[in-house]
C-alpha cells in the first residue's frame, strides 16, 4: 500500500502541512509506505495549452511534474492537501492539477490510461480556510473531484476546517489532529 501526500501550501509547516502530516502518520501506522511531495519545493510550469498531449498523451514540458506523474501513477492512495486561496486551491496546487491535462488526454483522446487500472485507487482532500461561511470549500472540492475522476481515484472523503488562519492555529484543535491521524489509518486500512 503506497500512500502519496501532496502538500499544496506555500507556507512551510502551516496548517495543511500539519494536518497532512498527521494523515500520513496514521497511514504509516497501518504499515503503508508513505511519501509526501511538497509542491512549493518543485519547479512546475503552468499548462500552456499547446495541445501536444492530445496527440501524444504526454506533456512536453520537462520539469518536476514528470516525477509527480510517476509518483501519482504508482500510488494506491492519494492525500491532496491545499488551503483555500481565493476560495480555490493554491496556485501551486492548481498548477499541478492543470498539468494532469496530459492524463486527461491519454484517457479520453488516446484511450490508453497510463495509470495502473488494477489498483483500487482512493483519495481524500484536506483543506483549511480562514473564513466561516457556508459552502466555503465547495469550489475547491469540485476541482479536486474533477482531478480524481481523471486519475480514476475514488473520492472517499475529506477533512475540511474553517476559521483557521494563523500559522499553526490548527494545533489549537487537537480533536481535528486526531481525526487526521484516524483518516490516514482508515485510508491505508481500506482494502476495497
Ligand atoms: C492568497 C491567500 C488567499 C486566501 N484566500 C482565502 C479564502 O478565499 N477563503 C478563506 O477562507 N481563507 C483564505 N485564505 C486564508 C488561508 O486559507 C488560511 O490562512 C490557511 O490557514 C492557510 O493554510 P496553510 O497554513 O496551510 O497555508 C487565504 C490566504 C492567502 C495567503
Coordinates of N, CA and C and ligand atoms in Angstrom, one line a residue:
X1 N 0.8 -1.2 0.0 CA 0.0 0.0 0.0 C 0.9 1.2 0.0
X2 N 0.8 2.0 -1.1 CA 1.7 3.2 -1.2 C 0.8 4.4 -1.1
X3 N 1.0 5.2 -0.1 CA 0.2 6.4 0.1 C 1.0 7.7 -0.2
X4 N 0.5 8.5 -1.2 CA 1.3 9.7 -1.5 C 0.5 10.9 -1.0
X5 N 1.2 11.8 -0.3 CA 0.6 13.0 0.2 C 1.1 14.2 -0.7
X6 N 0.2 15.1 -1.0 CA 0.7 16.2 -1.8 C 0.4 17.5 -1.0
X7 N 1.4 18.2 -0.6 CA 1.3 19.4 0.2 C 1.3 20.6 -0.7
X8 N 0.2 21.3 -0.7 CA 0.0 22.3 -1.7 C 0.1 23.8 -1.2
X9 N 0.4 23.9 0.1 CA 0.5 25.2 0.7 C 1.9 25.8 0.4
X10 N 2.0 27.1 0.1 CA 3.3 27.8 0.0 C 3.9 27.9 1.4
X11 N 3.1 27.8 2.5 CA 3.6 28.0 3.9 C 4.1 26.8 4.5
X12 N 5.4 26.8 4.7 CA 6.1 25.6 5.3 C 5.6 25.4 6.8
X13 N 5.2 24.2 7.1 CA 4.7 23.8 8.4 C 3.5 24.6 8.8
X14 N 2.7 25.0 7.8 CA 1.5 25.7 8.1 C 0.4 24.7 8.4
X15 N -0.8 25.2 8.4 CA -1.9 24.3 8.9 C -2.2 23.1 8.1
X16 N -2.2 23.2 6.8 CA -2.4 22.0 6.0 C -1.2 21.0 6.0
X17 N 0.0 21.6 6.1 CA 1.2 20.7 6.3 C 1.0 19.9 7.6
X18 N 0.6 20.5 8.7 CA 0.4 19.8 9.9 C -0.7 18.8 9.9
X19 N -1.8 19.1 9.3 CA -2.9 18.1 9.1 C -2.4 17.0 8.3
X20 N -1.8 17.3 7.1 CA -1.4 16.2 6.2 C -0.4 15.3 6.9
X21 N 0.5 15.9 7.7 CA 1.5 15.1 8.5 C 0.8 14.1 9.3
X22 N -0.3 14.5 10.0 CA -1.0 13.5 10.8 C -1.7 12.4 10.0
X23 N -2.2 12.8 8.9 CA -2.9 11.8 8.0 C -1.8 10.8 7.6
X24 N -0.6 11.3 7.2 CA 0.4 10.4 6.7 C 1.0 9.5 7.9
X25 N 1.0 10.1 9.1 CA 1.5 9.3 10.2 C 0.5 8.2 10.5
X26 N -0.8 8.5 10.4 CA -1.8 7.5 10.6 C -1.7 6.4 9.5
X27 N -1.5 6.8 8.3 CA -1.3 5.8 7.2 C -0.1 4.9 7.5
X28 N 1.0 5.5 7.9 CA 2.2 4.7 8.2 C 2.0 3.8 9.4
X29 N 1.2 4.2 10.3 CA 0.9 3.3 11.5 C 0.2 2.1 11.1
X30 N -0.4 2.1 9.9 CA -1.1 0.9 9.4 C -0.2 0.1 8.4
X31 N 1.1 0.5 8.4 CA 2.0 -0.3 7.6 C 2.2 0.2 6.1
X32 N 1.5 1.3 5.8 CA 1.6 1.9 4.4 C 3.0 2.5 4.2
X33 N 3.5 2.4 3.0 CA 4.7 3.1 2.5 C 4.2 4.5 2.2
X34 N 4.8 5.5 2.8 CA 4.3 6.8 2.6 C 5.4 7.8 2.0
X35 N 4.9 8.7 1.2 CA 5.8 9.8 0.7 C 5.0 11.1 0.6
X36 N 5.6 12.2 1.0 CA 4.9 13.5 0.8 C 5.7 14.3 -0.2
X37 N 4.9 14.9 -1.1 CA 5.5 15.8 -2.1 C 5.1 17.2 -1.7
X38 N 6.1 18.0 -1.6 CA 5.9 19.4 -1.2 C 6.0 20.3 -2.5
X39 N 4.8 20.7 -3.0 CA 4.8 21.4 -4.3 C 5.6 22.6 -4.3
X40 N 5.7 23.3 -3.1 CA 6.4 24.6 -3.1 C 7.9 24.4 -3.4
X41 N 8.4 23.2 -3.2 CA 9.8 22.9 -3.4 C 10.1 22.5 -4.9
X42 N 9.1 22.3 -5.6 CA 9.3 21.8 -7.0 C 9.1 23.0 -8.0
X43 N 9.7 22.8 -9.2 CA 9.5 23.7 -10.3 C 8.6 23.1 -11.2
X44 N 7.3 23.6 -11.2 CA 6.3 23.1 -12.1 C 5.7 24.3 -12.9
X45 N 5.9 24.2 -14.2 CA 5.3 25.3 -15.0 C 3.9 25.1 -15.3
X46 N 3.1 26.2 -15.5 CA 1.7 26.0 -15.8 C 1.5 25.4 -17.2
X47 N 0.4 24.7 -17.3 CA 0.0 24.2 -18.6 C -0.1 25.4 -19.6
X48 N 0.5 25.2 -20.8 CA 0.4 26.3 -21.8 C -0.6 26.0 -22.9
X49 N -1.4 25.0 -22.7 CA -2.4 24.6 -23.7 C -1.9 24.5 -25.1
X50 N -0.7 23.8 -25.2 CA -0.1 23.7 -26.6 C -0.8 22.5 -27.3
X51 N -1.6 21.7 -26.6 CA -2.3 20.5 -27.1 C -1.4 19.4 -27.7
X52 N -0.1 19.5 -27.4 CA 0.7 18.3 -27.8 C 0.2 17.1 -27.1
X53 N -0.2 17.1 -25.9 CA -0.7 15.9 -25.2 C -1.9 15.3 -25.8
X54 N -2.7 16.1 -26.6 CA -3.8 15.5 -27.2 C -3.4 14.4 -28.3
X55 N -2.2 14.6 -28.8 CA -1.7 13.6 -29.8 C -0.8 12.6 -29.2
X56 N -0.1 12.9 -28.1 CA 0.9 12.0 -27.6 C 0.5 11.4 -26.2
X57 N -0.4 12.1 -25.5 CA -0.8 11.6 -24.2 C 0.3 12.0 -23.2
X58 N 1.2 12.8 -23.6 CA 2.3 13.2 -22.7 C 2.5 14.7 -22.7
X59 N 3.0 15.2 -21.6 CA 3.2 16.6 -21.5 C 4.7 16.9 -22.0
X60 N 4.8 17.8 -22.9 CA 6.1 18.1 -23.5 C 7.0 18.9 -22.5
X61 N 6.4 19.4 -21.4 CA 7.2 20.3 -20.5 C 8.0 19.4 -19.6
X62 N 9.3 19.4 -19.7 CA 10.2 18.5 -18.9 C 10.6 19.3 -17.6
X63 N 9.8 19.2 -16.6 CA 10.2 19.8 -15.3 C 9.8 18.8 -14.2
X64 N 9.7 19.3 -13.0 CA 9.5 18.4 -11.9 C 8.1 17.7 -11.9
X65 N 7.2 18.1 -12.8 CA 5.9 17.5 -12.9 C 6.1 16.0 -13.4
X66 N 7.1 15.8 -14.1 CA 7.4 14.4 -14.6 C 7.5 13.4 -13.4
X67 N 8.1 13.8 -12.4 CA 8.3 13.0 -11.2 C 6.9 12.8 -10.5
X68 N 6.1 13.9 -10.5 CA 4.8 13.8 -9.9 C 3.9 12.8 -10.6
X69 N 3.9 12.9 -12.0 CA 3.1 11.9 -12.8 C 3.5 10.5 -12.3
X70 N 4.8 10.2 -12.2 CA 5.3 8.9 -11.8 C 4.8 8.5 -10.4
X71 N 5.0 9.4 -9.4 CA 4.6 9.1 -8.1 C 3.1 8.8 -8.0
X72 N 2.3 9.7 -8.6 CA 0.8 9.5 -8.6 C 0.4 8.2 -9.3
X73 N 1.0 7.9 -10.4 CA 0.6 6.7 -11.1 C 0.9 5.4 -10.3
X74 N 1.9 5.5 -9.4 CA 2.3 4.3 -8.6 C 1.6 4.3 -7.3
X75 N 0.8 5.3 -7.0 CA 0.1 5.4 -5.6 C -1.1 4.5 -5.6
X76 N -1.4 4.0 -4.4 CA -2.7 3.3 -4.2 C -3.7 4.3 -3.5
X77 N -3.1 5.2 -2.8 CA -3.9 6.2 -2.1 C -3.3 7.6 -2.3
X78 N -4.1 8.6 -2.4 CA -3.6 10.0 -2.6 C -4.3 10.9 -1.5
X79 N -3.5 11.7 -0.9 CA -4.0 12.7 0.1 C -3.6 14.0 -0.5
X80 N -4.6 14.8 -1.0 CA -4.3 16.1 -1.6 C -4.6 17.2 -0.5
X81 N -3.6 17.9 -0.1 CA -3.8 19.0 0.9 C -3.5 20.3 0.3
X82 N -4.5 21.2 0.4 CA -4.3 22.6 0.0 C -5.2 23.5 0.8
X83 N -4.7 24.6 1.3 CA -5.6 25.6 2.0 C -6.4 26.3 0.9
X84 N -7.4 27.0 1.3 CA -8.1 27.9 0.3 C -7.3 29.1 0.1
X85 N -7.2 29.4 -1.2 CA -6.7 30.8 -1.6 C -7.7 31.3 -2.6
X86 N -8.3 32.4 -2.2 CA -9.4 32.9 -3.0 C -10.5 31.9 -3.4
X87 N -10.8 31.1 -2.4 CA -11.9 30.1 -2.4 C -11.5 28.8 -3.2
X88 N -10.3 28.9 -3.9 CA -9.9 27.7 -4.6 C -8.6 27.1 -4.1
X89 N -8.1 26.2 -4.9 CA -6.8 25.6 -4.5 C -5.7 26.6 -4.6
X90 N -4.6 26.4 -3.9 CA -3.5 27.4 -4.1 C -2.9 27.3 -5.5
X91 N -2.2 28.3 -5.9 CA -1.6 28.4 -7.2 C -0.7 27.2 -7.4
X92 N 0.1 26.8 -6.4 CA 1.0 25.7 -6.5 C 0.2 24.4 -6.9
X93 N -1.0 24.2 -6.2 CA -1.8 23.0 -6.4 C -2.5 23.0 -7.7
X94 N -3.0 24.2 -8.0 CA -3.8 24.3 -9.3 C -2.9 24.1 -10.5
X95 N -1.7 24.6 -10.4 CA -0.7 24.5 -11.5 C -0.4 23.0 -11.7
X96 N -0.3 22.2 -10.6 CA -0.1 20.8 -10.8 C -1.3 20.1 -11.4
X97 N -2.5 20.5 -10.9 CA -3.8 19.9 -11.4 C -3.9 20.1 -12.9
X98 N -3.6 21.3 -13.3 CA -3.8 21.6 -14.8 C -2.8 20.7 -15.6
X99 N -1.7 20.4 -15.1 CA -0.7 19.6 -15.8 C -1.2 18.2 -16.0
X100 N -2.2 17.8 -15.2 CA -2.7 16.4 -15.4 C -3.6 16.4 -16.6
X101 N -3.7 17.5 -17.3 CA -4.4 17.5 -18.6 C -3.8 16.5 -19.5
X102 N -2.6 16.2 -19.4 CA -1.9 15.2 -20.2 C -2.5 13.8 -20.0
X103 N -2.9 13.5 -18.7 CA -3.5 12.2 -18.4 C -5.0 12.2 -18.8
X104 N -5.6 13.4 -18.8 CA -7.0 13.5 -19.4 C -6.9 13.2 -20.9
X105 N -5.9 13.7 -21.6 CA -5.7 13.4 -23.0 C -5.5 12.0 -23.2
X106 N -4.6 11.4 -22.4 CA -4.3 10.0 -22.5 C -5.5 9.1 -22.4
X107 N -6.3 9.5 -21.4 CA -7.5 8.7 -21.1 C -8.6 8.9 -22.1
X108 N -9.0 10.2 -22.5 CA -10.1 10.4 -23.3 C -9.9 10.6 -24.7
X109 N -8.6 11.0 -25.1 CA -8.3 11.2 -26.5 C -7.5 10.0 -27.1
X110 N -6.6 9.5 -26.3 CA -5.7 8.4 -26.8 C -6.3 7.1 -26.5
X111 N -7.1 7.0 -25.4 CA -7.7 5.8 -24.9 C -6.7 4.8 -24.3
X112 N -5.7 5.4 -23.8 CA -4.6 4.5 -23.1 C -4.3 5.1 -21.8
X113 N -5.1 4.8 -20.8 CA -4.7 5.4 -19.5 C -3.4 4.8 -19.0
X114 N -2.5 5.6 -18.5 CA -1.2 5.1 -18.1 C -1.3 4.6 -16.6
X115 N -2.3 5.1 -15.9 CA -2.3 4.7 -14.5 C -2.8 3.3 -14.4
X116 N -2.1 2.5 -13.5 CA -2.4 1.1 -13.5 C -3.8 0.9 -13.0
X117 N -4.6 0.3 -13.9 CA -6.1 0.1 -13.7 C -6.3 -0.9 -12.5
X118 N -5.4 -1.8 -12.3 CA -5.7 -2.9 -11.4 C -5.7 -2.4 -9.9
X119 N -5.2 -1.2 -9.7 CA -5.2 -0.7 -8.3 C -6.5 -0.1 -8.0
X120 N -7.0 -0.3 -6.8 CA -8.2 0.3 -6.3 C -7.7 1.6 -5.7
X121 N -7.8 2.7 -6.5 CA -7.2 3.9 -6.1 C -8.2 4.8 -5.4
X122 N -7.8 5.3 -4.2 CA -8.7 6.2 -3.4 C -8.0 7.4 -3.0
X123 N -8.7 8.4 -2.7 CA -8.1 9.7 -2.2 C -9.0 10.5 -1.3
X124 N -8.3 11.3 -0.6 CA -9.1 12.3 0.3 C -8.5 13.7 0.0
X125 N -9.3 14.7 0.4 CA -8.9 16.1 0.3 C -8.8 16.7 1.7
X126 N -7.7 17.4 1.9 CA -7.5 18.0 3.2 C -7.4 19.5 3.0
X127 N -8.2 20.3 3.6 CA -8.2 21.8 3.4 C -8.6 22.6 4.6
X128 N -8.1 23.8 4.7 CA -8.5 24.7 5.7 C -8.7 26.1 5.1
X129 N -9.5 26.9 5.7 CA -9.8 28.3 5.3 C -10.0 29.1 6.5
X130 N -9.7 30.4 6.3 CA -9.8 31.4 7.4 C -11.2 31.7 7.7
X131 N -12.1 31.8 6.6 CA -13.4 32.3 6.8 C -14.3 31.3 7.4
X132 N -15.5 31.7 7.8 CA -16.6 30.8 8.2 C -17.8 31.2 7.5
X133 N -18.0 30.6 6.3 CA -19.2 30.8 5.5 C -19.7 29.5 5.0
X134 N -21.0 29.4 4.6 CA -21.5 28.1 4.2 C -20.9 27.8 2.8
X135 N -20.7 26.6 2.6 CA -20.2 26.1 1.3 C -18.8 26.6 1.0
X136 N -18.1 26.9 2.1 CA -16.7 27.6 1.9 C -15.8 26.7 0.9
X137 N -15.9 25.4 1.1 CA -15.0 24.5 0.4 C -15.5 24.0 -1.0
X138 N -16.8 24.4 -1.3 CA -17.4 23.8 -2.5 C -16.6 24.0 -3.8
X139 N -16.1 25.2 -4.1 CA -15.3 25.3 -5.3 C -14.1 24.4 -5.4
X140 N -13.4 24.4 -4.3 CA -12.1 23.6 -4.2 C -12.5 22.1 -4.3
X141 N -13.5 21.7 -3.7 CA -13.9 20.3 -3.7 C -14.2 19.9 -5.2
X142 N -14.9 20.8 -5.9 CA -15.3 20.5 -7.3 C -14.1 20.3 -8.1
X143 N -13.0 21.1 -7.9 CA -11.8 20.9 -8.7 C -11.1 19.6 -8.4
X144 N -11.1 19.3 -7.1 CA -10.4 18.0 -6.6 C -11.2 16.8 -7.2
X145 N -12.5 16.9 -7.1 CA -13.3 15.7 -7.7 C -13.0 15.6 -9.2
X146 N -12.9 16.7 -9.9 CA -12.7 16.6 -11.3 C -11.3 15.9 -11.6
X147 N -10.3 16.3 -10.8 CA -9.0 15.7 -10.9 C -9.0 14.2 -10.6
X148 N -9.6 13.9 -9.5 CA -9.7 12.5 -9.1 C -10.4 11.6 -10.2
X149 N -11.4 12.2 -10.8 CA -12.2 11.4 -11.8 C -11.2 11.1 -13.0
X150 N -10.4 12.1 -13.4 CA -9.4 11.8 -14.5 C -8.4 10.7 -14.1
X151 N -8.0 10.8 -12.8 CA -7.0 9.8 -12.4 C -7.6 8.5 -11.9
X152 N -8.9 8.3 -12.1 CA -9.5 7.1 -11.6 C -9.3 6.9 -10.1
X153 N -9.3 8.0 -9.3 CA -9.2 7.9 -7.9 C -10.6 8.1 -7.3
X154 N -11.1 7.2 -6.5 CA -12.4 7.4 -5.8 C -12.2 8.4 -4.7
X155 N -13.0 9.4 -4.7 CA -13.0 10.5 -3.7 C -13.7 9.9 -2.4
X156 N -13.0 9.5 -1.5 CA -13.6 8.8 -0.3 C -13.9 9.6 0.9
X157 N -13.4 10.9 0.8 CA -13.8 11.7 2.0 C -12.9 13.0 2.0
X158 N -13.1 13.8 3.0 CA -12.3 15.0 3.1 C -12.2 15.4 4.6
X159 N -11.3 16.3 4.9 CA -11.1 16.8 6.2 C -11.0 18.3 5.9
X160 N -12.0 19.0 6.3 CA -12.1 20.5 5.9 C -12.4 21.3 7.2
X161 N -11.6 22.3 7.4 CA -11.7 23.1 8.6 C -11.7 24.6 8.3
X162 N -12.8 25.2 8.7 CA -13.0 26.7 8.5 C -12.5 27.4 9.7
X163 N -12.3 28.7 9.6 CA -11.9 29.5 10.7 C -10.4 29.3 11.2
X164 N -9.6 28.8 10.3 CA -8.2 28.5 10.7 C -7.3 29.4 9.8
X165 N -6.6 30.3 10.5 CA -5.8 31.3 9.7 C -4.3 31.4 10.1
X166 N -4.0 31.8 11.3 CA -2.6 31.9 11.6 C -1.8 30.6 11.5
X167 N -0.6 30.8 11.1 CA 0.3 29.6 11.0 C 0.3 28.8 12.3
X168 N 0.0 27.6 12.2 CA 0.0 26.7 13.4 C -1.3 26.7 14.2
X169 N -2.3 27.5 13.8 CA -3.6 27.6 14.5 C -4.3 26.3 14.7
X170 N -4.0 25.4 13.7 CA -4.7 24.1 13.7 C -4.3 23.3 15.0
X171 N -3.1 23.6 15.5 CA -2.7 22.9 16.7 C -3.5 23.1 17.9
X172 N -4.3 24.2 17.9 CA -5.2 24.5 19.0 C -6.5 23.6 18.9
X173 N -6.5 22.8 17.9 CA -7.7 21.9 17.7 C -7.2 20.4 17.7
X174 N -6.8 19.9 18.9 CA -6.3 18.5 18.9 C -7.3 17.5 18.4
X175 N -8.6 17.8 18.5 CA -9.6 16.9 18.0 C -9.4 16.6 16.5
X176 N -9.2 17.7 15.8 CA -9.1 17.6 14.4 C -7.8 16.9 14.0
X177 N -6.8 17.2 14.8 CA -5.5 16.5 14.5 C -5.6 15.0 14.7
X178 N -6.4 14.6 15.8 CA -6.7 13.2 16.0 C -7.5 12.6 14.8
X179 N -8.5 13.4 14.3 CA -9.3 13.0 13.2 C -8.4 12.8 11.9
X180 N -7.4 13.6 11.8 CA -6.5 13.5 10.6 C -5.7 12.2 10.7
X181 N -5.2 11.8 11.9 CA -4.5 10.6 12.1 C -5.4 9.4 11.8
X182 N -6.6 9.5 12.3 CA -7.6 8.4 12.0 C -7.9 8.3 10.5
X183 N -8.1 9.4 9.9 CA -8.4 9.4 8.4 C -7.2 8.7 7.7
X184 N -6.0 8.9 8.1 CA -4.9 8.3 7.5 C -4.9 6.8 7.7
X185 N -5.3 6.4 8.9 CA -5.4 4.9 9.2 C -6.5 4.3 8.4
X186 N -7.6 5.0 8.3 CA -8.7 4.4 7.5 C -8.3 4.3 6.0
X187 N -7.7 5.4 5.5 CA -7.3 5.4 4.1 C -6.4 4.2 3.8
X188 N -5.4 4.0 4.6 CA -4.5 2.9 4.4 C -5.0 1.5 4.7
X189 N -6.1 1.5 5.6 CA -6.6 0.3 6.1 C -7.7 -0.3 5.2
X190 N -8.3 0.6 4.3 CA -9.4 0.1 3.5 C -8.8 -0.8 2.4
X191 N -9.4 -1.9 2.2 CA -8.9 -2.8 1.1 C -9.7 -2.8 -0.1
X192 N -11.0 -2.4 0.0 CA -11.8 -2.4 -1.2 C -11.6 -1.2 -2.0
Ligands
LIG1 C1 -3.5 34.4 -1.0 C2 -4.4 33.9 0.0 C3 -5.8 33.8 -0.2 C4 -6.7 33.3 0.7 N1 -8.0 33.1 0.4 C5 -8.8 32.6 1.3 C6 -10.2 32.4 1.0 O1 -10.7 32.7 -0.1 N2 -11.0 31.9 1.9 C7 -10.5 31.5 3.2 O2 -11.3 31.0 4.0 N3 -9.2 31.7 3.5 C8 -8.4 32.2 2.6 N4 -7.0 32.4 3.0 C9 -6.6 32.0 4.3 C10 -5.9 30.7 4.3 O3 -6.7 29.7 3.8 C11 -5.5 30.3 5.8 O4 -4.6 31.3 6.3 C12 -5.0 28.9 6.0 O5 -4.9 28.6 7.4 C13 -3.6 28.8 5.4 O6 -3.2 27.4 5.5 P1 -1.6 27.0 5.5 O7 -1.1 27.4 6.8 O8 -1.7 25.5 5.3 O9 -1.0 27.7 4.3 C14 -6.2 32.9 2.0 C15 -4.8 33.1 2.3 C16 -3.9 33.6 1.3 C17 -2.5 33.8 1.6

